[in-house]
Amino acid sequence: MAMYDLFMKPFEEKGLKGLRKKLIPKARGSVLEIGPGTGLNLPYYDPEKISSLVLMDRELNRRVLEKKLQGYPALNPDLREENVTALPYPEASFDTVIFTLVFCTVADATKGFKEIKRVLKKDGKIIFIEHIRPETEPLGKTFDILTPLWKRLAKGCHLNRKTEEHLQSLGFQLELEPKLMQSIFVGGTGNLKKTAP
Ligand SMILES: C[S@@+](CC[C@H](N)C(=O)[O-])C[C@H]1O[C@@H](n2cnc3c(N)ncnc32)[C@H](O)[C@@H]1O
């Protein structure tokens, strides 16, 4: 088992697994997953709903992904090493764009979200799970204090991003699942408002 999977196990058992199980099967048509990491979403795709799948990561963990993918031969994805802030796809290429626990580390999150908007079809859907700044205090303030140190230890990961507000400000209409673990985790789906900027 990859170290990351071991680190994530308690969070998966406390609810993330259930959220993945609920959200990932909603992927349909041409699908782009950003930042698949070790492939924790792979068990939950419904291959019958998917016409193509691209798994792209800034630091593609090809060896681990290829090994896990042996268990899901129907998925047959294209594996690409790319950055979400510069996606090499034309406008309106995908029906579904998925990102789970990725945007805490994207240095320029606005640029990344704008790239997702560009490559998503007008009637397309995003599916996401992210950890965010908790709404409750003193947890929220504690996460603010810890973030500068945590960023240095964990590849630029922010503990205090307000990702749902950020997506909404860029024109995404979100359908959220109940937040998990004292509102540290948020997940849901979203589509572009007709009037999106
Ligand atoms: C914490 S892991 C999450 C892995 C998996 N999605 C999950 O739900 O467990 C974050 C992943 O996002 C990738 N990533 C971070 N910034 C990225 C970027 N700018 N473009 C593409 N991938 C990125 C990292 O390389 C890493 O594989």
Tab-separated table of C-alpha atoms and ligand atoms in Angstrom:
chain	number	residue	atom	x	y	z
A	1	MET	CA	0.000	0.000	0.000
A	2	ALA	CA	1.290	3.488	-0.870
A	3	MET	CA	2.272	5.687	2.118
A	4	TYR	CA	-0.372	8.199	1.049
A	5	ASP	CA	-3.107	5.537	1.185
A	6	LEU	CA	-1.968	4.583	4.688
A	7	PHE	CA	-2.047	8.244	5.799
A	8	MET	CA	-5.525	8.680	4.330
A	9	LYS	CA	-7.009	5.466	5.753
A	10	PRO	CA	-8.547	6.989	8.921
A	11	PHE	CA	-10.081	9.857	6.926
A	12	GLU	CA	-11.381	7.402	4.327
A	13	GLU	CA	-12.969	5.273	7.042
A	14	LYS	CA	-14.478	8.345	8.754
A	15	GLY	CA	-16.387	9.381	5.645
A	16	LEU	CA	-14.257	10.170	2.616
A	17	LYS	CA	-14.750	6.700	1.178
A	18	GLY	CA	-18.520	7.145	1.412
A	19	LEU	CA	-18.294	10.517	-0.308
A	20	ARG	CA	-16.195	9.085	-3.140
A	21	LYS	CA	-18.667	6.202	-3.446
A	22	LYS	CA	-21.549	8.663	-3.796
A	23	LEU	CA	-19.930	11.212	-6.111
A	24	ILE	CA	-17.509	9.452	-8.451
A	25	PRO	CA	-20.148	7.189	-10.117
A	26	LYS	CA	-21.818	10.413	-11.354
A	27	ALA	CA	-18.956	10.831	-13.866
A	28	ARG	CA	-20.189	10.356	-17.419
A	29	GLY	CA	-19.062	10.812	-21.015
A	30	SER	CA	-15.571	12.187	-21.571
A	31	VAL	CA	-13.949	12.468	-18.154
A	32	LEU	CA	-10.847	14.303	-16.956
A	33	GLU	CA	-9.573	13.564	-13.463
A	34	ILE	CA	-7.038	16.073	-12.187
A	35	GLY	CA	-4.505	14.946	-9.589
A	36	PRO	CA	-5.488	11.268	-9.222
A	37	GLY	CA	-2.452	10.669	-6.982
A	38	THR	CA	-2.482	6.983	-6.025
A	39	GLY	CA	-5.884	6.395	-7.630
A	40	LEU	CA	-8.207	6.350	-4.623
A	41	ASN	CA	-11.169	7.216	-6.880
A	42	LEU	CA	-10.610	4.331	-9.305
A	43	PRO	CA	-12.887	1.784	-7.550
A	44	TYR	CA	-15.894	4.091	-7.853
A	45	TYR	CA	-16.014	4.915	-11.571
A	46	ASP	CA	-18.869	3.357	-13.503
A	47	PRO	CA	-17.178	2.318	-16.769
A	48	GLU	CA	-20.560	1.927	-18.489
A	49	LYS	CA	-21.178	5.666	-18.203
A	50	ILE	CA	-17.742	6.726	-19.389
A	51	SER	CA	-16.687	7.094	-23.024
A	52	SER	CA	-13.085	8.188	-22.267
A	53	LEU	CA	-10.996	8.855	-19.182
A	54	VAL	CA	-7.859	10.979	-18.769
A	55	LEU	CA	-5.970	10.853	-15.477
A	56	MET	CA	-3.581	13.798	-15.329
A	57	ASP	CA	-1.280	14.797	-12.517
A	58	ARG	CA	1.505	17.331	-12.078
A	59	GLU	CA	3.605	14.497	-10.597
A	60	LEU	CA	2.118	11.423	-12.201
A	61	ASN	CA	2.527	8.333	-10.022
A	62	ARG	CA	2.521	6.067	-13.069
A	63	ARG	CA	3.827	2.937	-11.339
A	64	VAL	CA	1.209	2.955	-8.569
A	65	LEU	CA	-1.616	3.936	-10.926
A	66	GLU	CA	-0.765	1.271	-13.497
A	67	LYS	CA	-0.666	-1.382	-10.770
A	68	LYS	CA	-4.063	-0.310	-9.364
A	69	LEU	CA	-5.562	-0.033	-12.827
A	70	GLN	CA	-4.985	-3.765	-13.342
A	71	GLY	CA	-8.009	-4.186	-11.085
A	72	TYR	CA	-10.171	-1.986	-13.335
A	73	PRO	CA	-9.405	-3.023	-16.931
A	74	ALA	CA	-12.618	-1.486	-18.294
A	75	LEU	CA	-11.420	2.021	-17.412
A	76	ASN	CA	-8.381	2.002	-19.722
A	77	PRO	CA	-7.440	5.657	-19.067
A	78	ASP	CA	-4.936	7.889	-20.771
A	79	LEU	CA	-2.253	8.805	-18.182
A	80	ARG	CA	-0.781	12.279	-18.593
A	81	GLU	CA	1.688	14.407	-16.644
A	82	GLU	CA	0.362	17.946	-16.819
A	83	ASN	CA	-0.455	20.954	-14.688
A	84	VAL	CA	-4.069	21.999	-14.191
A	85	THR	CA	-3.016	25.613	-14.706
A	86	ALA	CA	-2.072	24.906	-18.347
A	87	LEU	CA	-4.301	22.169	-19.732
A	88	PRO	CA	-3.407	21.119	-23.280
A	89	TYR	CA	-7.015	20.516	-24.359
A	90	PRO	CA	-9.316	22.595	-26.550
A	91	GLU	CA	-12.312	24.432	-25.132
A	92	ALA	CA	-15.321	22.303	-24.180
A	93	SER	CA	-13.495	18.945	-24.351
A	94	PHE	CA	-14.983	17.179	-21.321
A	95	ASP	CA	-18.409	16.226	-19.959
A	96	THR	CA	-17.012	15.724	-16.452
A	97	VAL	CA	-13.978	17.108	-14.636
A	98	ILE	CA	-13.089	15.534	-11.287
A	99	PHE	CA	-10.682	16.754	-8.636
A	100	THR	CA	-10.430	15.384	-5.116
A	101	LEU	CA	-8.051	16.844	-2.500
A	102	VAL	CA	-6.097	18.692	-5.169
A	103	PHE	CA	-6.837	22.414	-4.963
A	104	CYS	CA	-5.327	22.787	-1.494
A	105	THR	CA	-1.936	22.586	-3.251
A	106	VAL	CA	-2.490	24.305	-6.593
A	107	ALA	CA	-0.414	27.476	-6.219
A	108	ASP	CA	-2.656	29.572	-8.505
A	109	ALA	CA	-6.073	28.046	-7.824
A	110	THR	CA	-7.919	30.734	-9.822
A	111	LYS	CA	-5.876	29.891	-12.923
A	112	GLY	CA	-6.578	26.180	-12.411
A	113	PHE	CA	-10.336	26.701	-11.988
A	114	LYS	CA	-10.409	28.908	-15.098
A	115	GLU	CA	-8.699	26.147	-17.063
A	116	ILE	CA	-11.350	23.695	-15.833
A	117	LYS	CA	-14.084	26.111	-16.946
A	118	ARG	CA	-12.455	26.369	-20.351
A	119	VAL	CA	-12.167	22.625	-21.010
A	120	LEU	CA	-15.583	21.762	-19.520
A	121	LYS	CA	-18.535	21.548	-21.902
A	122	LYS	CA	-21.225	24.163	-21.262
A	123	ASP	CA	-23.560	21.492	-19.856
A	124	GLY	CA	-20.692	19.634	-18.200
A	125	LYS	CA	-20.278	18.814	-14.533
A	126	ILE	CA	-17.494	19.087	-11.990
A	127	ILE	CA	-17.243	16.546	-9.203
A	128	PHE	CA	-15.043	17.456	-6.279
A	129	ILE	CA	-13.963	16.733	-2.735
A	130	GLU	CA	-11.617	19.188	-1.025
A	131	HIS	CA	-10.434	19.952	2.455
A	132	ILE	CA	-11.185	23.516	3.437
A	133	ARG	CA	-10.946	26.031	6.244
A	134	PRO	CA	-13.300	24.640	8.937
A	135	GLU	CA	-16.327	26.828	9.717
A	136	THR	CA	-16.128	26.164	13.452
A	137	GLU	CA	-13.832	27.971	15.872
A	138	PRO	CA	-11.259	27.631	17.240
A	139	LEU	CA	-10.531	25.085	14.475
A	140	GLY	CA	-10.671	27.646	11.657
A	141	LYS	CA	-8.193	30.003	13.314
A	142	THR	CA	-5.972	27.063	14.289
A	143	PHE	CA	-5.821	25.988	10.642
A	144	ASP	CA	-4.881	29.583	9.679
A	145	ILE	CA	-1.994	29.485	12.157
A	146	LEU	CA	-0.805	26.030	11.060
A	147	THR	CA	-0.961	26.702	7.320
A	148	PRO	CA	2.446	28.443	6.823
A	149	LEU	CA	4.281	25.518	8.471
A	150	TRP	CA	2.070	22.813	6.906
A	151	LYS	CA	2.629	24.324	3.435
A	152	ARG	CA	6.363	23.779	3.839
A	153	LEU	CA	5.940	20.202	5.101
A	154	ALA	CA	3.249	19.083	2.651
A	155	LYS	CA	4.148	20.285	-0.852
A	156	GLY	CA	2.367	23.631	-0.639
A	157	CYS	CA	-0.875	22.287	0.878
A	158	HIS	CA	-3.083	25.020	2.420
A	159	LEU	CA	-5.309	24.002	5.349
A	160	ASN	CA	-7.479	27.098	5.098
A	161	ARG	CA	-8.738	27.542	1.569
A	162	LYS	CA	-12.377	28.498	0.991
A	163	THR	CA	-12.741	26.379	-2.100
A	164	GLU	CA	-16.533	26.304	-2.365
A	165	GLU	CA	-16.770	30.116	-2.232
A	166	HIS	CA	-13.934	30.325	-4.757
A	167	LEU	CA	-15.753	28.039	-7.210
A	168	GLN	CA	-19.004	29.961	-6.738
A	169	SER	CA	-17.255	33.285	-7.377
A	170	LEU	CA	-16.056	31.929	-10.714
A	171	GLY	CA	-19.563	31.018	-11.861
A	172	PHE	CA	-20.073	27.458	-10.667
A	173	GLN	CA	-23.430	26.516	-9.196
A	174	LEU	CA	-22.746	23.860	-6.564
A	175	GLU	CA	-24.743	21.025	-5.091
A	176	LEU	CA	-22.985	20.169	-1.859
A	177	GLU	CA	-23.065	17.035	0.270
A	178	PRO	CA	-23.077	17.479	4.069
A	179	LYS	CA	-19.612	18.524	5.209
A	180	LEU	CA	-17.515	15.962	7.051
A	181	MET	CA	-15.314	15.848	10.119
A	182	GLN	CA	-16.132	19.249	11.685
A	183	SER	CA	-16.509	20.745	8.214
A	184	ILE	CA	-12.909	20.041	7.218
A	185	PHE	CA	-14.062	18.240	4.070
A	186	VAL	CA	-16.533	19.427	1.460
A	187	GLY	CA	-17.723	17.530	-1.577
A	188	GLY	CA	-20.296	17.871	-4.270
A	189	THR	CA	-20.997	18.518	-7.911
A	190	GLY	CA	-21.243	21.720	-9.867
A	191	ASN	CA	-22.176	23.122	-13.214
A	192	LEU	CA	-21.543	26.428	-14.915
A	193	LYS	CA	-24.257	29.020	-14.468
A	194	LYS	CA	-25.611	30.321	-17.780
A	195	THR	CA	-24.396	33.759	-16.694
A	196	ALA	CA	-20.954	32.559	-15.563
A	197	PRO	CA	-18.276	35.266	-15.916
B	1	LIG	C1	-3.313	14.994	-1.925
B	1	LIG	S1	-3.165	14.269	-3.491
B	1	LIG	C2	-4.842	13.736	-3.842
B	1	LIG	C3	-4.896	12.443	-4.593
B	1	LIG	C4	-6.286	11.917	-4.915
B	1	LIG	N1	-6.971	12.796	-5.830
B	1	LIG	C5	-7.135	11.691	-3.681
B	1	LIG	O1	-8.316	12.072	-3.672
B	1	LIG	O2	-6.663	11.069	-2.736
B	1	LIG	C6	-3.024	15.683	-4.572
B	1	LIG	C7	-2.647	15.316	-5.989
B	1	LIG	O3	-2.825	16.487	-6.802
B	1	LIG	C8	-1.712	16.641	-7.644
B	1	LIG	N2	-1.559	18.056	-7.990
B	1	LIG	C9	-1.269	19.073	-7.143
B	1	LIG	N3	-1.187	20.227	-7.811
B	1	LIG	C10	-1.447	19.942	-9.110
B	1	LIG	C11	-1.497	20.727	-10.286
B	1	LIG	N4	-1.218	22.044	-10.250
B	1	LIG	N5	-1.816	20.123	-11.451
B	1	LIG	C12	-2.070	18.778	-11.483
B	1	LIG	N6	-2.011	17.984	-10.403
B	1	LIG	C13	-1.708	18.555	-9.230
B	1	LIG	C14	-0.541	16.114	-6.813
B	1	LIG	O4	0.573	15.760	-7.614
B	1	LIG	C15	-1.170	14.918	-6.116
B	1	LIG	O5	-1.081	13.744	-6.873
